[in-house]
Short mmCIF file of C-alpha atoms in Angstrom, two decimals:
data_model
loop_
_atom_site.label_atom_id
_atom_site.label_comp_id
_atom_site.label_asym_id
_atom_site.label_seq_id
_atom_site.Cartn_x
_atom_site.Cartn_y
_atom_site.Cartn_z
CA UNK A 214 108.14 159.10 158.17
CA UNK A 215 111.02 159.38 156.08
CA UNK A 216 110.86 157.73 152.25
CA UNK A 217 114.23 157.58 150.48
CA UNK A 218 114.50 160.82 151.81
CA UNK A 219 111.60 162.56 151.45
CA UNK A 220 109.56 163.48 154.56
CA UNK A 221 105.87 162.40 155.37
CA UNK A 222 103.82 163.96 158.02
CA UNK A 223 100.44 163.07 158.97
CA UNK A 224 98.21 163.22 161.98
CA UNK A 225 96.33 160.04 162.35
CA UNK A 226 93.18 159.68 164.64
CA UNK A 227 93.49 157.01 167.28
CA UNK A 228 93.09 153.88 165.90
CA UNK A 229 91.20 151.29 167.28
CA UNK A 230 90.31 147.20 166.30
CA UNK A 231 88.53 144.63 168.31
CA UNK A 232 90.19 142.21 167.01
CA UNK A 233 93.87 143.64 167.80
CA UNK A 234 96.69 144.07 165.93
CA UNK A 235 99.70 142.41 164.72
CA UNK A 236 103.48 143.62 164.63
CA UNK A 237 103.70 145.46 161.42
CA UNK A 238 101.41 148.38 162.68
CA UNK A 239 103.70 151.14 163.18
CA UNK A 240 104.94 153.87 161.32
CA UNK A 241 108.33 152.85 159.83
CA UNK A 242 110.89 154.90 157.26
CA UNK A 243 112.11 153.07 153.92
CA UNK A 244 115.78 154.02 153.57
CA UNK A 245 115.63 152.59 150.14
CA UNK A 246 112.67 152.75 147.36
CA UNK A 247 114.95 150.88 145.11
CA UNK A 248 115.72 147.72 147.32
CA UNK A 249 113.18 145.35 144.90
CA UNK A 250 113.28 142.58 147.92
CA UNK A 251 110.75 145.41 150.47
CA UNK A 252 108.39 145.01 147.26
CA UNK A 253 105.04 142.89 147.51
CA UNK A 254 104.90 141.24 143.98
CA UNK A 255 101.59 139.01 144.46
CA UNK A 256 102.71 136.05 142.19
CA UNK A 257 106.33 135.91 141.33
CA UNK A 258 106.16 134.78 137.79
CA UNK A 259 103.00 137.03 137.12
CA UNK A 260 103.92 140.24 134.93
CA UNK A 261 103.15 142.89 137.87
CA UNK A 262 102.15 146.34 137.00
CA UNK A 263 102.30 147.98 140.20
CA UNK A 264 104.50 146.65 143.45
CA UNK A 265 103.73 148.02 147.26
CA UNK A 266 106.19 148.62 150.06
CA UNK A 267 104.40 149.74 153.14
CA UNK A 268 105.28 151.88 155.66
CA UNK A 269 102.40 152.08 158.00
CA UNK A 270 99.30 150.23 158.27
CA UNK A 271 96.53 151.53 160.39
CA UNK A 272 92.55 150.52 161.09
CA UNK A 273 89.44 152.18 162.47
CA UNK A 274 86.52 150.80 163.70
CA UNK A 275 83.38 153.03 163.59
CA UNK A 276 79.77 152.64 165.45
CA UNK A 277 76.61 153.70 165.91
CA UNK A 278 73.65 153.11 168.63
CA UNK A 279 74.69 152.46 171.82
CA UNK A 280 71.89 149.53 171.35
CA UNK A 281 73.68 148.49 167.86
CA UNK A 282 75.92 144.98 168.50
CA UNK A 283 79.39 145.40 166.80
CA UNK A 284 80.64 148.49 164.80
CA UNK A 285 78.67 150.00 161.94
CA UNK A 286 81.76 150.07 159.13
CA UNK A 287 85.79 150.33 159.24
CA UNK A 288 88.42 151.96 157.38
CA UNK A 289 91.48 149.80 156.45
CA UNK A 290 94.85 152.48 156.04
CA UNK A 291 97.86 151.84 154.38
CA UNK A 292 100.52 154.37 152.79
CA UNK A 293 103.23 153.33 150.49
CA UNK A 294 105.67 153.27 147.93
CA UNK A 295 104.03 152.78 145.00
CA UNK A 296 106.48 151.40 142.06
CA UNK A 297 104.80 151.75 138.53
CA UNK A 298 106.22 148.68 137.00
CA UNK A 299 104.75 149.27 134.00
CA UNK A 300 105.95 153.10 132.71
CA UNK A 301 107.89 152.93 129.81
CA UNK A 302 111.22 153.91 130.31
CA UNK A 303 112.12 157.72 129.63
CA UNK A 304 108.81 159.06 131.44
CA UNK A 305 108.79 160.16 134.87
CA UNK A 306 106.10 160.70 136.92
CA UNK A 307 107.17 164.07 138.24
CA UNK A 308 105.57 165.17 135.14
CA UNK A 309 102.02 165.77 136.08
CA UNK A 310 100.49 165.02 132.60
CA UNK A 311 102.52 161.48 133.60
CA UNK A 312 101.25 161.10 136.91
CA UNK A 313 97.59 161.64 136.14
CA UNK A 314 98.10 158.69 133.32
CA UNK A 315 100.06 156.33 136.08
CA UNK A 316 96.42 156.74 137.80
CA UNK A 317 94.06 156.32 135.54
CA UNK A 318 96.71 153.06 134.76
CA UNK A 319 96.63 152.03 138.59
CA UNK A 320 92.57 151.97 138.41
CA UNK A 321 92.49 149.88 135.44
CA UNK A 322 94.92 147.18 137.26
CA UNK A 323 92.69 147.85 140.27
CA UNK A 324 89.59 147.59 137.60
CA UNK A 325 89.51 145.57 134.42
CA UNK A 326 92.51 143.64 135.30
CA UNK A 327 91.17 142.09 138.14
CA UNK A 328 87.45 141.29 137.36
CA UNK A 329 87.36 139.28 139.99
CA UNK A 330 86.48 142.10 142.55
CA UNK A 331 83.56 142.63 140.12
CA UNK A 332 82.76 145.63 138.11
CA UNK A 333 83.96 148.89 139.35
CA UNK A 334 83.38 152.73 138.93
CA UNK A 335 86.52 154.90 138.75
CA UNK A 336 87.44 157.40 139.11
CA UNK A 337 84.51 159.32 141.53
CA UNK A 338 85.28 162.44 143.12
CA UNK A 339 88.49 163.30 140.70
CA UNK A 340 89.96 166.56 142.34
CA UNK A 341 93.84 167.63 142.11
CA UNK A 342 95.38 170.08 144.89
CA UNK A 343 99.01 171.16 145.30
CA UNK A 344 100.53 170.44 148.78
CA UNK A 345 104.03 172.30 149.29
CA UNK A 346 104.03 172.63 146.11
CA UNK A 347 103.71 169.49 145.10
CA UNK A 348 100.33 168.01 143.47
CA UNK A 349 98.13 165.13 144.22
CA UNK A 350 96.00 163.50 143.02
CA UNK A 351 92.62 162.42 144.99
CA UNK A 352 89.72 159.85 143.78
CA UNK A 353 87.62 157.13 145.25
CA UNK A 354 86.38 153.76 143.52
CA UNK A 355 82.92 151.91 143.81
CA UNK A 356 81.44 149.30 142.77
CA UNK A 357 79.15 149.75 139.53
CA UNK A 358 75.72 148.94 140.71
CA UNK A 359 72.51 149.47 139.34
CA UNK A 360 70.83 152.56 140.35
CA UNK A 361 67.33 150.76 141.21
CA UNK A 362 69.25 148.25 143.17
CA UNK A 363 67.64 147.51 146.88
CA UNK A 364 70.83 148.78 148.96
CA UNK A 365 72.50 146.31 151.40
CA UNK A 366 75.33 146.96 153.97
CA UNK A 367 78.29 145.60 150.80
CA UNK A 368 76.82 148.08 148.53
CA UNK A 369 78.96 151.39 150.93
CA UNK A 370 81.92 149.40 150.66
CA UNK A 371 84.49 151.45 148.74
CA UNK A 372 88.48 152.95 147.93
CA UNK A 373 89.71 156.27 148.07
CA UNK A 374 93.42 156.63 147.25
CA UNK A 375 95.87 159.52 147.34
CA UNK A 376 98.65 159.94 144.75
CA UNK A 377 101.93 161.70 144.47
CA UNK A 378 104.86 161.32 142.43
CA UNK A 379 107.87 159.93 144.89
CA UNK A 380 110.37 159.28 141.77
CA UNK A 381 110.38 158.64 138.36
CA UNK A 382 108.55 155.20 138.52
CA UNK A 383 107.53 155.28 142.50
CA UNK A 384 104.68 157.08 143.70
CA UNK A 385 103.74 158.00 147.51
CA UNK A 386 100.40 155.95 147.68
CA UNK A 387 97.85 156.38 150.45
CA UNK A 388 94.78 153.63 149.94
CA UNK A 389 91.85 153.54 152.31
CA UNK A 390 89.76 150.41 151.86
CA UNK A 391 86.29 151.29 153.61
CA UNK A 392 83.94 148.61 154.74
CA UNK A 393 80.11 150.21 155.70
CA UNK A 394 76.28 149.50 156.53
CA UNK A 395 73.34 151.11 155.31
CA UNK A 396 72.34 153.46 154.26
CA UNK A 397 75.07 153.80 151.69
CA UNK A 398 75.56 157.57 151.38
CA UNK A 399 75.84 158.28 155.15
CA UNK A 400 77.86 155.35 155.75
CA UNK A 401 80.35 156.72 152.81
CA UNK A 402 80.16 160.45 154.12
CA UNK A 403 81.18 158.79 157.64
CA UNK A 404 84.25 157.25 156.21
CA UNK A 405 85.20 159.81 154.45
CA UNK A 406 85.58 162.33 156.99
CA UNK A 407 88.28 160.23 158.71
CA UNK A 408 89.70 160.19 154.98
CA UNK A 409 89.63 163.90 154.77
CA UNK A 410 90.69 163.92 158.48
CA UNK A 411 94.15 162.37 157.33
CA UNK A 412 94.43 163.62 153.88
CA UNK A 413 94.19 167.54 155.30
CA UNK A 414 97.00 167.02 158.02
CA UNK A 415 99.44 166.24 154.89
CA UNK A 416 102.90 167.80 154.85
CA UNK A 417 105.19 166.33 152.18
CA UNK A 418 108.10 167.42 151.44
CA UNK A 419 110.68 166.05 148.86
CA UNK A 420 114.43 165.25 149.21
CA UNK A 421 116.73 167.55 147.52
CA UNK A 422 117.71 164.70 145.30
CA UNK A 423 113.78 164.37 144.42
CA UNK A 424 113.46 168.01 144.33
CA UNK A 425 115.89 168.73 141.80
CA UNK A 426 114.88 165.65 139.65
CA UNK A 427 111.18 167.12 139.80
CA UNK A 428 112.65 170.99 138.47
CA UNK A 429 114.55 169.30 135.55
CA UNK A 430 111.15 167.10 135.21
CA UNK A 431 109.12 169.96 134.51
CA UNK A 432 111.80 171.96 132.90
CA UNK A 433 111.21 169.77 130.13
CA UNK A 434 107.52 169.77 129.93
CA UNK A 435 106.49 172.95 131.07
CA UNK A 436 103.07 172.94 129.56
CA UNK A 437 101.76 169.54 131.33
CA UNK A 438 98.92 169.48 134.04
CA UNK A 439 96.70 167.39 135.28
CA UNK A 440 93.27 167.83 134.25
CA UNK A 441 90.84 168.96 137.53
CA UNK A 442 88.16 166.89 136.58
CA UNK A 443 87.67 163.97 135.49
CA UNK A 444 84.49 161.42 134.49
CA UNK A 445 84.60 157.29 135.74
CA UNK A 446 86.07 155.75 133.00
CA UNK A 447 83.81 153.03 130.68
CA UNK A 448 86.01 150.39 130.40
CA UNK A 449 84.57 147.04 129.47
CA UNK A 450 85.34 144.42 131.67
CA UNK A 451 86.37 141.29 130.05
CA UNK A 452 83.07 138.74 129.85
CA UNK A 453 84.79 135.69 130.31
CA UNK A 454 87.67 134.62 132.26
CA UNK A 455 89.13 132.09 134.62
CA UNK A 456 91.26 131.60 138.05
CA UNK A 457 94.37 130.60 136.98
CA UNK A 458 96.35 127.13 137.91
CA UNK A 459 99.41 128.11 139.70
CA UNK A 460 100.52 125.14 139.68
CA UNK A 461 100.96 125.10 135.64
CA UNK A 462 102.27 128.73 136.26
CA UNK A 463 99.80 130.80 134.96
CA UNK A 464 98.54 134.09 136.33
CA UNK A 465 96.49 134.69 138.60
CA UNK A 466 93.45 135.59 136.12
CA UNK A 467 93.27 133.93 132.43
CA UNK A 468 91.42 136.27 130.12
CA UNK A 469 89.82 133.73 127.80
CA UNK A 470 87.62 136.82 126.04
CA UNK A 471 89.18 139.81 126.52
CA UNK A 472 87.56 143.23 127.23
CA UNK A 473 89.03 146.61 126.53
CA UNK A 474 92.97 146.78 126.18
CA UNK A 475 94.54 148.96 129.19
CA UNK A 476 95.39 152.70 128.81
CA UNK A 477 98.38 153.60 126.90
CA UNK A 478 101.04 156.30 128.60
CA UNK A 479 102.18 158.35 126.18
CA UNK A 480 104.84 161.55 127.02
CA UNK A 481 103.06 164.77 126.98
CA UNK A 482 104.71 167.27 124.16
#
């Protein structure tokens, strides 16, 4: 696939859904990061942090026991460009020190901001690796249970997400939503093979006009990383909120006691 210039390959295993698929299944190029109208916004008068253009969409069914009805747990696939509505103007996510706070960011939307997923632990599995030359950022998300807690098939359901920078605001986003049974830690090794499957085939390479933004990028910051490890955050959810009545215009979640504020950027010296 080909993003604003910038080439994406990846090998794929065959996909397969009993319940079909629709149209928008196929691998397709965006010409144009920029265009705002390719974005997904959610609710239009809501004050979006992070907008998704897709540019393939891909499922796989998993099973077990010949004697076991139905599958055993599914992976839902998606890659896209990721546009960081929220960086302050002046930073650029070709700085790594940047793109490692544009995650941590992303999993706080994905977290605290949207408590009505429940209470989630991020980021597991933190591990950075250079690709061409370029690095990325790997983690997973689950849900914060309690460690006594009698498992039940929901309990494997979990994220994993893939991260590079794409532009100064965009990242290349790859998001597999996972779906499992029990038990929970073979069920989560299981989907992540297929993760690691897709995530090792990666060959990314940037356009020259990307290319040359990331050298004068790093030109300026020549000290920032990424730090290779990383603990799940301990954000406090906020204890009470509401739906909100879009009809009266409000967003989609009203914070009526809020928890702890989201993670500043700030540029890296």
């Amino acid at each position: 696939m080909s993003i604003a210039g910038c080439k994406l390959d990846i090998t794929l295993p065959p996909h397969y859904s009993s319940a079909g698929f629709d149209a928008d299944v196929e691998p397709k190029d965006i010409p144009n990061i920029y265009d705002r109208s390719i974005y997904d916004y959610g609710h239009e008068y809501e004050d979006n942090k992070f907008s998704y253009a897709n540019c393939i969409r891909r499922g796989w069914e998993f099973f077990g026991p010949i004697w076991k009805l139905g599958y055993t747990g599914r992976t839902n696939f998606q890659v896209s460009s990721l546009r960081v509505d929220c960086l302050p103007e002046g930073m650029s996510c070709f700085n790594p020190a940047t793109l490692e706070q544009a995650v941590i960011r992303f999993l706080y939307h994905d977290g605290p901001e949207r408590p009505q997923f429940g209470k989630k632990l991020a980021p597991v599995n933190w591990r950075v690796e250079l690709k061409q030359n370029n690095p990325w950022i790997f983690c997973e998300t689950f849900k914060n249970l309690p460690k006594d807690k009698e498992q039940e098939p929901e309990d494997s359901n979990f994220e994993a997400f893939a991260f590079t920078a794409l532009d100064d605001n965009y990242l290349l986003f790859l998001c597999f939503t996972n779906y499992g049974s029990i038990p929970v830690k073979e069920s989560i090794s299981s989907a992540n093979k297929v993760r690691d499957l897709v995530c090792g085939s990666i060959q990314w390479q940037l356009s020259d006009y990307a290319e040359k933004r990331k050298q004068e990028v790093i030109s300026k910051y020549p000290e920032a990383s990424i730090n290779p490890e990383r603990q799940p955050e301990t954000w406090k959810y906020p204890p009470k909120w509401r739906d909100g009545d879009r009809k009266k215009g409000e967003p989609r979640i009203v914070v009526i006691e809020a928890g702890d504020p989201a993670p500043e950027f700030h540029i890296e010296p």
